[in-house]
């Protein structure tokens, strides 16, 4: 999930390794399959296959990497839809966790609105770092994905096969 600079390449035992620099002081070796590049043909497809095989936060993080790394890929609509679906799934899990961890008595003892506690929940932080935002519904006391990737999909790829699913996801949230 980080940008690296490939310094050299070596084959050993039929496997290709890249010597990489993460920072000026941090260097090491990565197996070729662990690296994607927009310059390497088919890497977008390979990463999409990995995203589809991933679960939970890994799926979100890898989808975010895809969107940053492959801005011109024809596979972007599929990744935008997958990212939105994974984020909505994460919202359900976050709702359970926050409900269990936030103290109901403490929330009632203060005049702050309920949503402020939920939107300050520390479990949201790693999602925010990936650019995933959630909204909180006071009436159902649940998080929901804000739908940004679905809206982007409809704006940029309105005729794609994934557009109908994105429209449906957004319509059911209103």
GROMACS .gro file of N, CA and C in nm:
model
  522
    1UNK      N    1   0.080  -0.122   0.000
    1UNK     CA    2   0.000   0.000   0.000
    1UNK      C    3   0.082   0.126   0.000
    2UNK      N    4   0.210   0.116  -0.036
    2UNK     CA    5   0.295   0.236  -0.035
    2UNK      C    6   0.367   0.248  -0.168
    3UNK      N    7   0.400   0.369  -0.201
    3UNK     CA    8   0.480   0.394  -0.321
    3UNK      C    9   0.624   0.353  -0.290
    4UNK      N   10   0.687   0.286  -0.385
    4UNK     CA   11   0.827   0.247  -0.370
    4UNK      C   12   0.900   0.282  -0.499
    5UNK      N   13   1.030   0.292  -0.489
    5UNK     CA   14   1.115   0.311  -0.606
    5UNK      C   15   1.189   0.180  -0.629
    6UNK      N   16   1.177   0.125  -0.750
    6UNK     CA   17   1.246   0.002  -0.783
    6UNK      C   18   1.389   0.038  -0.820
    7UNK      N   19   1.485  -0.018  -0.746
    7UNK     CA   20   1.627   0.011  -0.768
    7UNK      C   21   1.693  -0.091  -0.860
    8UNK      N   22   1.652  -0.217  -0.846
    8UNK     CA   23   1.708  -0.322  -0.931
    8UNK      C   24   1.615  -0.443  -0.927
    9UNK      N   25   1.640  -0.537  -1.016
    9UNK     CA   26   1.558  -0.657  -1.026
    9UNK      C   27   1.648  -0.778  -1.036
   10UNK      N   28   1.608  -0.887  -0.970
   10UNK     CA   29   1.684  -1.012  -0.970
   10UNK      C   30   1.589  -1.129  -0.978
   11UNK      N   31   1.632  -1.235  -1.045
   11UNK     CA   32   1.555  -1.360  -1.046
   11UNK      C   33   1.629  -1.462  -0.961
   12UNK      N   34   1.553  -1.532  -0.879
   12UNK     CA   35   1.611  -1.637  -0.795
   12UNK      C   36   1.510  -1.749  -0.782
   13UNK      N   37   1.548  -1.869  -0.819
   13UNK     CA   38   1.460  -1.984  -0.806
   13UNK      C   39   1.332  -1.970  -0.889
   14UNK      N   40   1.339  -1.902  -1.002
   14UNK     CA   41   1.223  -1.884  -1.087
   14UNK      C   42   1.129  -1.773  -1.043
   15UNK      N   43   1.168  -1.697  -0.941
   15UNK     CA   44   1.086  -1.588  -0.889
   15UNK      C   45   1.162  -1.457  -0.909
   16UNK      N   46   1.089  -1.352  -0.950
   16UNK     CA   47   1.151  -1.221  -0.970
   16UNK      C   48   1.131  -1.136  -0.845
   17UNK      N   49   1.240  -1.074  -0.801
   17UNK     CA   50   1.239  -0.984  -0.685
   17UNK      C   51   1.287  -0.847  -0.727
   18UNK      N   52   1.230  -0.743  -0.665
   18UNK     CA   53   1.274  -0.606  -0.688
   18UNK      C   54   1.338  -0.553  -0.560
   19UNK      N   55   1.454  -0.494  -0.574
   19UNK     CA   56   1.513  -0.419  -0.462
   19UNK      C   57   1.449  -0.283  -0.467
   20UNK      N   58   1.386  -0.243  -0.355
   20UNK     CA   59   1.309  -0.120  -0.354
   20UNK      C   60   1.354  -0.026  -0.242
   21UNK      N   61   1.326   0.100  -0.264
   21UNK     CA   62   1.347   0.202  -0.161
   21UNK      C   63   1.210   0.258  -0.124
   22UNK      N   64   1.179   0.252   0.006
   22UNK     CA   65   1.053   0.308   0.054
   22UNK      C   66   1.078   0.453   0.096
   23UNK      N   67   1.189   0.474   0.166
   23UNK     CA   68   1.236   0.609   0.202
   23UNK      C   69   1.386   0.610   0.175
   24UNK      N   70   1.451   0.718   0.208
   24UNK     CA   71   1.597   0.724   0.189
   24UNK      C   72   1.670   0.618   0.272
   25UNK      N   73   1.613   0.589   0.388
   25UNK     CA   74   1.680   0.494   0.478
   25UNK      C   75   1.618   0.355   0.480
   26UNK      N   76   1.504   0.338   0.419
   26UNK     CA   77   1.436   0.209   0.423
   26UNK      C   78   1.438   0.144   0.285
   27UNK      N   79   1.508   0.032   0.277
   27UNK     CA   80   1.519  -0.042   0.152
   27UNK      C   81   1.499  -0.190   0.180
   28UNK      N   82   1.464  -0.263   0.076
   28UNK     CA   83   1.445  -0.407   0.093
   28UNK      C   84   1.405  -0.471  -0.037
   29UNK      N   85   1.366  -0.596  -0.028
   29UNK     CA   86   1.328  -0.674  -0.146
   29UNK      C   87   1.181  -0.707  -0.141
   30UNK      N   88   1.114  -0.698  -0.256
   30UNK     CA   89   0.974  -0.737  -0.269
   30UNK      C   90   0.960  -0.832  -0.387
   31UNK      N   91   0.876  -0.930  -0.370
   31UNK     CA   92   0.847  -1.020  -0.481
   31UNK      C   93   0.771  -0.940  -0.587
   32UNK      N   94   0.802  -0.965  -0.712
   32UNK     CA   95   0.745  -0.892  -0.824
   32UNK      C   96   0.593  -0.885  -0.818
   33UNK      N   97   0.528  -0.992  -0.777
   33UNK     CA   98   0.382  -0.997  -0.772
   33UNK      C   99   0.323  -0.901  -0.668
   34UNK      N  100   0.404  -0.852  -0.576
   34UNK     CA  101   0.356  -0.760  -0.473
   34UNK      C  102   0.362  -0.615  -0.519
   35UNK      N  103   0.406  -0.592  -0.641
   35UNK     CA  104   0.424  -0.457  -0.693
   35UNK      C  105   0.334  -0.438  -0.815
   36UNK      N  106   0.263  -0.325  -0.820
   36UNK     CA  107   0.186  -0.290  -0.939
   36UNK      C  108   0.236  -0.157  -0.993
   37UNK      N  109   0.224  -0.142  -1.123
   37UNK     CA  110   0.269  -0.020  -1.189
   37UNK      C  111   0.179   0.009  -1.308
   38UNK      N  112   0.141   0.135  -1.327
   38UNK     CA  113   0.061   0.168  -1.444
   38UNK      C  114   0.138   0.147  -1.574
   39UNK      N  115   0.269   0.137  -1.565
   39UNK     CA  116   0.353   0.117  -1.684
   39UNK      C  117   0.359  -0.031  -1.725
   40UNK      N  118   0.319  -0.120  -1.636
   40UNK     CA  119   0.327  -0.263  -1.665
   40UNK      C  120   0.190  -0.313  -1.710
   41UNK      N  121   0.183  -0.360  -1.832
   41UNK     CA  122   0.058  -0.406  -1.891
   41UNK      C  123  -0.003  -0.521  -1.808
   42UNK      N  124  -0.134  -0.510  -1.782
   42UNK     CA  125  -0.206  -0.615  -1.711
   42UNK      C  126  -0.203  -0.602  -1.560
   43UNK      N  127  -0.127  -0.506  -1.507
   43UNK     CA  128  -0.123  -0.492  -1.361
   43UNK      C  129  -0.257  -0.446  -1.304
   44UNK      N  130  -0.332  -0.368  -1.380
   44UNK     CA  131  -0.464  -0.327  -1.331
   44UNK      C  132  -0.556  -0.448  -1.317
   45UNK      N  133  -0.552  -0.537  -1.414
   45UNK     CA  134  -0.634  -0.658  -1.407
   45UNK      C  135  -0.589  -0.750  -1.293
   46UNK      N  136  -0.459  -0.760  -1.276
   46UNK     CA  137  -0.406  -0.844  -1.168
   46UNK      C  138  -0.448  -0.790  -1.031
   47UNK      N  139  -0.442  -0.658  -1.015
   47UNK     CA  140  -0.483  -0.598  -0.888
   47UNK      C  141  -0.633  -0.614  -0.866
   48UNK      N  142  -0.714  -0.600  -0.970
   48UNK     CA  143  -0.858  -0.619  -0.956
   48UNK      C  144  -0.888  -0.762  -0.912
   49UNK      N  145  -0.817  -0.859  -0.964
   49UNK     CA  146  -0.836  -0.999  -0.923
   49UNK      C  147  -0.805  -1.013  -0.774
   50UNK      N  148  -0.699  -0.948  -0.727
   50UNK     CA  149  -0.664  -0.952  -0.585
   50UNK      C  150  -0.771  -0.882  -0.500
   51UNK      N  151  -0.821  -0.770  -0.548
   51UNK     CA  152  -0.926  -0.697  -0.475
   51UNK      C  153  -1.048  -0.787  -0.457
   52UNK      N  154  -1.088  -0.853  -0.564
   52UNK     CA  155  -1.206  -0.941  -0.557
   52UNK      C  156  -1.184  -1.057  -0.461
   53UNK      N  157  -1.061  -1.102  -0.446
   53UNK     CA  158  -1.030  -1.213  -0.354
   53UNK      C  159  -1.011  -1.166  -0.211
   54UNK      N  160  -1.004  -1.036  -0.189
   54UNK     CA  161  -0.978  -0.979  -0.057
   54UNK      C  162  -1.108  -0.960   0.020
   55UNK      N  163  -1.092  -0.939   0.150
   55UNK     CA  164  -1.207  -0.917   0.236
   55UNK      C  165  -1.185  -0.796   0.323
   56UNK      N  166  -1.296  -0.741   0.369
   56UNK     CA  167  -1.300  -0.634   0.468
   56UNK      C  168  -1.206  -0.519   0.436
   57UNK      N  169  -1.126  -0.475   0.533
   57UNK     CA  170  -1.044  -0.355   0.514
   57UNK      C  171  -0.941  -0.373   0.403
   58UNK      N  172  -0.887  -0.494   0.387
   58UNK     CA  173  -0.790  -0.518   0.279
   58UNK      C  174  -0.850  -0.487   0.143
   59UNK      N  175  -0.976  -0.523   0.124
   59UNK     CA  176  -1.044  -0.495  -0.003
   59UNK      C  177  -1.052  -0.344  -0.026
   60UNK      N  178  -1.089  -0.271   0.078
   60UNK     CA  179  -1.098  -0.125   0.067
   60UNK      C  180  -0.963  -0.061   0.036
   61UNK      N  181  -0.861  -0.102   0.109
   61UNK     CA  182  -0.729  -0.044   0.091
   61UNK      C  183  -0.674  -0.074  -0.049
   62UNK      N  184  -0.692  -0.195  -0.095
   62UNK     CA  185  -0.642  -0.232  -0.229
   62UNK      C  186  -0.720  -0.162  -0.338
   63UNK      N  187  -0.849  -0.144  -0.318
   63UNK     CA  188  -0.929  -0.070  -0.416
   63UNK      C  189  -0.884   0.076  -0.422
   64UNK      N  190  -0.853   0.135  -0.307
   64UNK     CA  191  -0.804   0.272  -0.304
   64UNK      C  192  -0.670   0.283  -0.377
   65UNK      N  193  -0.584   0.184  -0.360
   65UNK     CA  194  -0.456   0.180  -0.432
   65UNK      C  195  -0.482   0.174  -0.582
   66UNK      N  196  -0.575   0.091  -0.622
   66UNK     CA  197  -0.609   0.079  -0.765
   66UNK      C  198  -0.649   0.216  -0.820
   67UNK      N  199  -0.740   0.284  -0.751
   67UNK     CA  200  -0.791   0.411  -0.802
   67UNK      C  201  -0.683   0.518  -0.811
   68UNK      N  202  -0.586   0.515  -0.720
   68UNK     CA  203  -0.474   0.611  -0.726
   68UNK      C  204  -0.375   0.575  -0.836
   69UNK      N  205  -0.352   0.446  -0.854
   69UNK     CA  206  -0.246   0.399  -0.943
   69UNK      C  207  -0.290   0.390  -1.089
   70UNK      N  208  -0.417   0.360  -1.113
   70UNK     CA  209  -0.464   0.336  -1.250
   70UNK      C  210  -0.578   0.432  -1.287
   71UNK      N  211  -0.548   0.562  -1.301
   71UNK     CA  212  -0.654   0.659  -1.329
   71UNK      C  213  -0.720   0.643  -1.466
   72UNK      N  214  -0.654   0.577  -1.561
   72UNK     CA  215  -0.709   0.564  -1.696
   72UNK      C  216  -0.755   0.421  -1.728
   73UNK      N  217  -0.757   0.334  -1.630
   73UNK     CA  218  -0.793   0.194  -1.655
   73UNK      C  219  -0.940   0.179  -1.691
   74UNK      N  220  -0.966   0.091  -1.784
   74UNK     CA  221  -1.105   0.060  -1.822
   74UNK      C  222  -1.176  -0.020  -1.711
   75UNK      N  223  -1.101  -0.065  -1.612
   75UNK     CA  224  -1.158  -0.143  -1.502
   75UNK      C  225  -1.203  -0.056  -1.384
   76UNK      N  226  -1.182   0.074  -1.393
   76UNK     CA  227  -1.219   0.165  -1.284
   76UNK      C  228  -1.366   0.154  -1.242
   77UNK      N  229  -1.462   0.144  -1.336
   77UNK     CA  230  -1.602   0.133  -1.290
   77UNK      C  231  -1.624   0.013  -1.199
   78UNK      N  232  -1.563  -0.100  -1.231
   78UNK     CA  233  -1.578  -0.219  -1.146
   78UNK      C  234  -1.519  -0.195  -1.009
   79UNK      N  235  -1.405  -0.129  -1.002
   79UNK     CA  236  -1.339  -0.103  -0.874
   79UNK      C  237  -1.419   0.000  -0.793
   80UNK      N  238  -1.472   0.102  -0.859
   80UNK     CA  239  -1.553   0.201  -0.788
   80UNK      C  240  -1.675   0.135  -0.724
   81UNK      N  241  -1.740   0.045  -0.797
   81UNK     CA  242  -1.856  -0.026  -0.743
   81UNK      C  243  -1.815  -0.117  -0.627
   82UNK      N  244  -1.706  -0.192  -0.644
   82UNK     CA  245  -1.657  -0.281  -0.537
   82UNK      C  246  -1.621  -0.203  -0.412
   83UNK      N  247  -1.554  -0.090  -0.429
   83UNK     CA  248  -1.513  -0.009  -0.314
   83UNK      C  249  -1.636   0.040  -0.238
   84UNK      N  250  -1.736   0.088  -0.309
   84UNK     CA  251  -1.858   0.133  -0.243
   84UNK      C  252  -1.928   0.022  -0.167
   85UNK      N  253  -1.935  -0.095  -0.229
   85UNK     CA  254  -2.000  -0.209  -0.162
   85UNK      C  255  -1.921  -0.253  -0.039
   86UNK      N  256  -1.790  -0.253  -0.050
   86UNK     CA  257  -1.706  -0.290   0.065
   86UNK      C  258  -1.720  -0.186   0.177
   87UNK      N  259  -1.732  -0.059   0.140
   87UNK     CA  260  -1.747   0.046   0.241
   87UNK      C  261  -1.882   0.034   0.312
   88UNK      N  262  -1.987   0.001   0.238
   88UNK     CA  263  -2.119  -0.016   0.303
   88UNK      C  264  -2.117  -0.137   0.397
   89UNK      N  265  -2.047  -0.242   0.356
   89UNK     CA  266  -2.031  -0.359   0.443
   89UNK      C  267  -1.952  -0.321   0.569
   90UNK      N  268  -1.848  -0.240   0.552
   90UNK     CA  269  -1.770  -0.193   0.667
   90UNK      C  270  -1.857  -0.108   0.759
   91UNK      N  271  -1.949  -0.030   0.702
   91UNK     CA  272  -2.038   0.053   0.784
   91UNK      C  273  -2.121  -0.032   0.878
   92UNK      N  274  -2.169  -0.146   0.831
   92UNK     CA  275  -2.246  -0.236   0.918
   92UNK      C  276  -2.161  -0.287   1.034
   93UNK      N  277  -2.038  -0.326   1.002
   93UNK     CA  278  -1.947  -0.376   1.105
   93UNK      C  279  -1.911  -0.264   1.205
   94UNK      N  280  -1.885  -0.145   1.153
   94UNK     CA  281  -1.852  -0.031   1.240
   94UNK      C  282  -1.969   0.004   1.330
   95UNK      N  283  -2.090  -0.008   1.280
   95UNK     CA  284  -2.208   0.019   1.363
   95UNK      C  285  -2.211  -0.074   1.483
   96UNK      N  286  -2.188  -0.203   1.458
   96UNK     CA  287  -2.187  -0.300   1.570
   96UNK      C  288  -2.077  -0.266   1.670
   97UNK      N  289  -1.956  -0.238   1.618
   97UNK     CA  290  -1.842  -0.209   1.707
   97UNK      C  291  -1.865  -0.082   1.790
   98UNK      N  292  -1.907   0.024   1.724
   98UNK     CA  293  -1.926   0.151   1.795
   98UNK      C  294  -2.038   0.141   1.897
   99UNK      N  295  -2.145   0.072   1.863
   99UNK     CA  296  -2.257   0.054   1.957
   99UNK      C  297  -2.209  -0.020   2.082
  100UNK      N  298  -2.123  -0.117   2.061
  100UNK     CA  299  -2.071  -0.196   2.174
  100UNK      C  300  -1.971  -0.115   2.257
  101UNK      N  301  -1.892  -0.032   2.194
  101UNK     CA  302  -1.784   0.037   2.266
  101UNK      C  303  -1.822   0.173   2.324
  102UNK      N  304  -1.913   0.243   2.260
  102UNK     CA  305  -1.952   0.374   2.313
  102UNK      C  306  -2.043   0.354   2.433
  103UNK      N  307  -2.018   0.427   2.539
  103UNK     CA  308  -2.092   0.411   2.663
  103UNK      C  309  -2.221   0.494   2.658
  104UNK      N  310  -2.331   0.424   2.661
  104UNK     CA  311  -2.464   0.487   2.652
  104UNK      C  312  -2.487   0.587   2.766
  105UNK      N  313  -2.445   0.551   2.887
  105UNK     CA  314  -2.464   0.641   3.002
  105UNK      C  315  -2.385   0.770   2.986
  106UNK      N  316  -2.263   0.760   2.938
  106UNK     CA  317  -2.181   0.881   2.917
  106UNK      C  318  -2.243   0.970   2.810
  107UNK      N  319  -2.295   0.908   2.705
  107UNK     CA  320  -2.355   0.988   2.599
  107UNK      C  321  -2.479   1.061   2.649
  108UNK      N  322  -2.560   0.996   2.731
  108UNK     CA  323  -2.682   1.059   2.784
  108UNK      C  324  -2.649   1.168   2.888
  109UNK      N  325  -2.533   1.156   2.952
  109UNK     CA  326  -2.496   1.251   3.057
  109UNK      C  327  -2.449   1.386   3.002
  110UNK      N  328  -2.427   1.395   2.873
  110UNK     CA  329  -2.378   1.518   2.810
  110UNK      C  330  -2.479   1.569   2.709
  111UNK      N  331  -2.479   1.700   2.687
  111UNK     CA  332  -2.577   1.757   2.593
  111UNK      C  333  -2.537   1.743   2.444
  112UNK      N  334  -2.420   1.688   2.416
  112UNK     CA  335  -2.377   1.676   2.276
  112UNK      C  336  -2.470   1.582   2.201
  113UNK      N  337  -2.494   1.610   2.074
  113UNK     CA  338  -2.582   1.522   1.996
  113UNK      C  339  -2.521   1.383   1.978
  114UNK      N  340  -2.607   1.284   1.969
  114UNK     CA  341  -2.564   1.145   1.957
  114UNK      C  342  -2.468   1.123   1.841
  115UNK      N  343  -2.501   1.181   1.725
  115UNK     CA  344  -2.418   1.159   1.607
  115UNK      C  345  -2.273   1.204   1.629
  116UNK      N  346  -2.252   1.304   1.714
  116UNK     CA  347  -2.116   1.353   1.736
  116UNK      C  348  -2.027   1.247   1.801
  117UNK      N  349  -2.085   1.165   1.886
  117UNK     CA  350  -2.009   1.055   1.947
  117UNK      C  351  -1.974   0.951   1.841
  118UNK      N  352  -2.072   0.917   1.761
  118UNK     CA  353  -2.050   0.813   1.660
  118UNK      C  354  -1.952   0.860   1.551
  119UNK      N  355  -1.962   0.986   1.512
  119UNK     CA  356  -1.871   1.035   1.408
  119UNK      C  357  -1.731   1.064   1.461
  120UNK      N  358  -1.716   1.063   1.593
  120UNK     CA  359  -1.583   1.078   1.655
  120UNK      C  360  -1.522   0.943   1.693
  121UNK      N  361  -1.593   0.836   1.666
  121UNK     CA  362  -1.547   0.702   1.702
  121UNK      C  363  -1.413   0.673   1.634
  122UNK      N  364  -1.316   0.629   1.713
  122UNK     CA  365  -1.179   0.609   1.662
  122UNK      C  366  -1.170   0.498   1.557
  123UNK      N  367  -1.266   0.407   1.553
  123UNK     CA  368  -1.265   0.301   1.453
  123UNK      C  369  -1.278   0.352   1.310
  124UNK      N  370  -1.323   0.476   1.295
  124UNK     CA  371  -1.338   0.536   1.162
  124UNK      C  372  -1.207   0.586   1.104
  125UNK      N  373  -1.107   0.605   1.189
  125UNK     CA  374  -0.983   0.672   1.147
  125UNK      C  375  -0.913   0.604   1.030
  126UNK      N  376  -0.896   0.474   1.034
  126UNK     CA  377  -0.822   0.408   0.925
  126UNK      C  378  -0.898   0.414   0.794
  127UNK      N  379  -1.029   0.421   0.799
  127UNK     CA  380  -1.109   0.436   0.677
  127UNK      C  381  -1.093   0.578   0.621
  128UNK      N  382  -1.094   0.675   0.710
  128UNK     CA  383  -1.074   0.814   0.665
  128UNK      C  384  -0.939   0.832   0.598
  129UNK      N  385  -0.837   0.764   0.649
  129UNK     CA  386  -0.704   0.773   0.586
  129UNK      C  387  -0.705   0.718   0.443
  130UNK      N  388  -0.797   0.629   0.414
  130UNK     CA  389  -0.812   0.573   0.279
  130UNK      C  390  -0.909   0.654   0.194
  131UNK      N  391  -0.963   0.763   0.251
  131UNK     CA  392  -1.056   0.847   0.177
  131UNK      C  393  -1.200   0.798   0.181
  132UNK      N  394  -1.231   0.709   0.274
  132UNK     CA  395  -1.366   0.655   0.288
  132UNK      C  396  -1.437   0.730   0.400
  133UNK      N  397  -1.551   0.789   0.368
  133UNK     CA  398  -1.628   0.863   0.467
  133UNK      C  399  -1.763   0.797   0.490
  134UNK      N  400  -1.811   0.812   0.612
  134UNK     CA  401  -1.939   0.754   0.652
  134UNK      C  402  -2.028   0.865   0.705
  135UNK      N  403  -2.157   0.843   0.694
  135UNK     CA  404  -2.255   0.930   0.755
  135UNK      C  405  -2.323   0.848   0.865
  136UNK      N  406  -2.383   0.917   0.961
  136UNK     CA  407  -2.451   0.848   1.070
  136UNK      C  408  -2.598   0.886   1.069
  137UNK      N  409  -2.685   0.788   1.070
  137UNK     CA  410  -2.829   0.809   1.073
  137UNK      C  411  -2.876   0.801   1.218
  138UNK      N  412  -2.917   0.915   1.273
  138UNK     CA  413  -2.962   0.921   1.413
  138UNK      C  414  -3.082   0.833   1.441
  139UNK      N  415  -3.173   0.823   1.345
  139UNK     CA  416  -3.296   0.747   1.371
  139UNK      C  417  -3.271   0.597   1.379
  140UNK      N  418  -3.184   0.545   1.293
  140UNK     CA  419  -3.155   0.400   1.297
  140UNK      C  420  -3.031   0.369   1.379
  141UNK      N  421  -2.957   0.474   1.414
  141UNK     CA  422  -2.831   0.460   1.488
  141UNK      C  423  -2.733   0.369   1.412
  142UNK      N  424  -2.719   0.400   1.283
  142UNK     CA  425  -2.630   0.321   1.197
  142UNK      C  426  -2.544   0.411   1.110
  143UNK      N  427  -2.423   0.361   1.083
  143UNK     CA  428  -2.338   0.425   0.984
  143UNK      C  429  -2.381   0.378   0.846
  144UNK      N  430  -2.356   0.465   0.749
  144UNK     CA  431  -2.371   0.429   0.608
  144UNK      C  432  -2.256   0.491   0.532
  145UNK      N  433  -2.213   0.424   0.428
  145UNK     CA  434  -2.111   0.479   0.339
  145UNK      C  435  -2.170   0.603   0.273
  146UNK      N  436  -2.088   0.707   0.256
  146UNK     CA  437  -2.140   0.831   0.198
  146UNK      C  438  -2.168   0.823   0.048
  147UNK      N  439  -2.126   0.716  -0.018
  147UNK     CA  440  -2.160   0.694  -0.159
  147UNK      C  441  -2.073   0.764  -0.261
  148UNK      N  442  -1.959   0.818  -0.219
  148UNK     CA  443  -1.875   0.896  -0.311
  148UNK      C  444  -1.832   0.818  -0.435
  149UNK      N  445  -1.793   0.693  -0.421
  149UNK     CA  446  -1.747   0.619  -0.539
  149UNK      C  447  -1.864   0.587  -0.632
  150UNK      N  448  -1.981   0.565  -0.578
  150UNK     CA  449  -2.098   0.540  -0.663
  150UNK      C  450  -2.133   0.666  -0.742
  151UNK      N  451  -2.125   0.783  -0.677
  151UNK     CA  452  -2.153   0.908  -0.748
  151UNK      C  453  -2.047   0.933  -0.856
  152UNK      N  454  -1.920   0.904  -0.825
  152UNK     CA  455  -1.815   0.920  -0.925
  152UNK      C  456  -1.840   0.826  -1.044
  153UNK      N  457  -1.879   0.704  -1.014
  153UNK     CA  458  -1.907   0.606  -1.120
  153UNK      C  459  -2.017   0.660  -1.212
  154UNK      N  460  -2.124   0.714  -1.156
  154UNK     CA  461  -2.234   0.767  -1.238
  154UNK      C  462  -2.193   0.892  -1.316
  155UNK      N  463  -2.109   0.973  -1.256
  155UNK     CA  464  -2.063   1.096  -1.322
  155UNK      C  465  -1.967   1.066  -1.437
  156UNK      N  466  -1.872   0.976  -1.414
  156UNK     CA  467  -1.768   0.951  -1.513
  156UNK      C  468  -1.799   0.836  -1.609
  157UNK      N  469  -1.879   0.739  -1.565
  157UNK     CA  470  -1.906   0.619  -1.646
  157UNK      C  471  -2.056   0.587  -1.648
  158UNK      N  472  -2.139   0.682  -1.690
  158UNK     CA  473  -2.284   0.662  -1.681
  158UNK      C  474  -2.337   0.549  -1.769
  159UNK      N  475  -2.262   0.508  -1.870
  159UNK     CA  476  -2.308   0.402  -1.960
  159UNK      C  477  -2.242   0.267  -1.930
  160UNK      N  478  -2.166   0.261  -1.823
  160UNK     CA  479  -2.097   0.136  -1.788
  160UNK      C  480  -2.196   0.032  -1.735
  161UNK      N  481  -2.154  -0.091  -1.738
  161UNK     CA  482  -2.238  -0.200  -1.685
  161UNK      C  483  -2.262  -0.181  -1.535
  162UNK      N  484  -2.171  -0.117  -1.467
  162UNK     CA  485  -2.180  -0.099  -1.320
  162UNK      C  486  -2.270   0.018  -1.281
  163UNK      N  487  -2.302   0.107  -1.375
  163UNK     CA  488  -2.379   0.228  -1.344
  163UNK      C  489  -2.517   0.196  -1.286
  164UNK      N  490  -2.585   0.096  -1.340
  164UNK     CA  491  -2.718   0.062  -1.290
  164UNK      C  492  -2.711   0.019  -1.143
  165UNK      N  493  -2.611  -0.061  -1.109
  165UNK     CA  494  -2.596  -0.104  -0.969
  165UNK      C  495  -2.566   0.015  -0.879
  166UNK      N  496  -2.485   0.108  -0.925
  166UNK     CA  497  -2.452   0.227  -0.846
  166UNK      C  498  -2.578   0.312  -0.824
  167UNK      N  499  -2.659   0.330  -0.928
  167UNK     CA  500  -2.784   0.405  -0.915
  167UNK      C  501  -2.875   0.340  -0.810
  168UNK      N  502  -2.883   0.208  -0.815
  168UNK     CA  503  -2.967   0.133  -0.720
  168UNK      C  504  -2.916   0.152  -0.577
  169UNK      N  505  -2.785   0.144  -0.556
  169UNK     CA  506  -2.729   0.160  -0.421
  169UNK      C  507  -2.760   0.298  -0.366
  170UNK      N  508  -2.746   0.400  -0.450
  170UNK     CA  509  -2.773   0.537  -0.406
  170UNK      C  510  -2.922   0.559  -0.380
  171UNK      N  511  -3.006   0.500  -0.461
  171UNK     CA  512  -3.151   0.517  -0.445
  171UNK      C  513  -3.201   0.453  -0.317
  172UNK      N  514  -3.144   0.340  -0.276
  172UNK     CA  515  -3.192   0.272  -0.155
  172UNK      C  516  -3.147   0.343  -0.028
  173UNK      N  517  -3.054   0.435  -0.040
  173UNK     CA  518  -3.004   0.509   0.078
  173UNK      C  519  -3.086   0.633   0.108
  174UNK      N  520  -3.172   0.675   0.019
  174UNK     CA  521  -3.245   0.802   0.039
  174UNK      C  522  -3.370   0.783   0.120
   0.00000   0.00000   0.00000
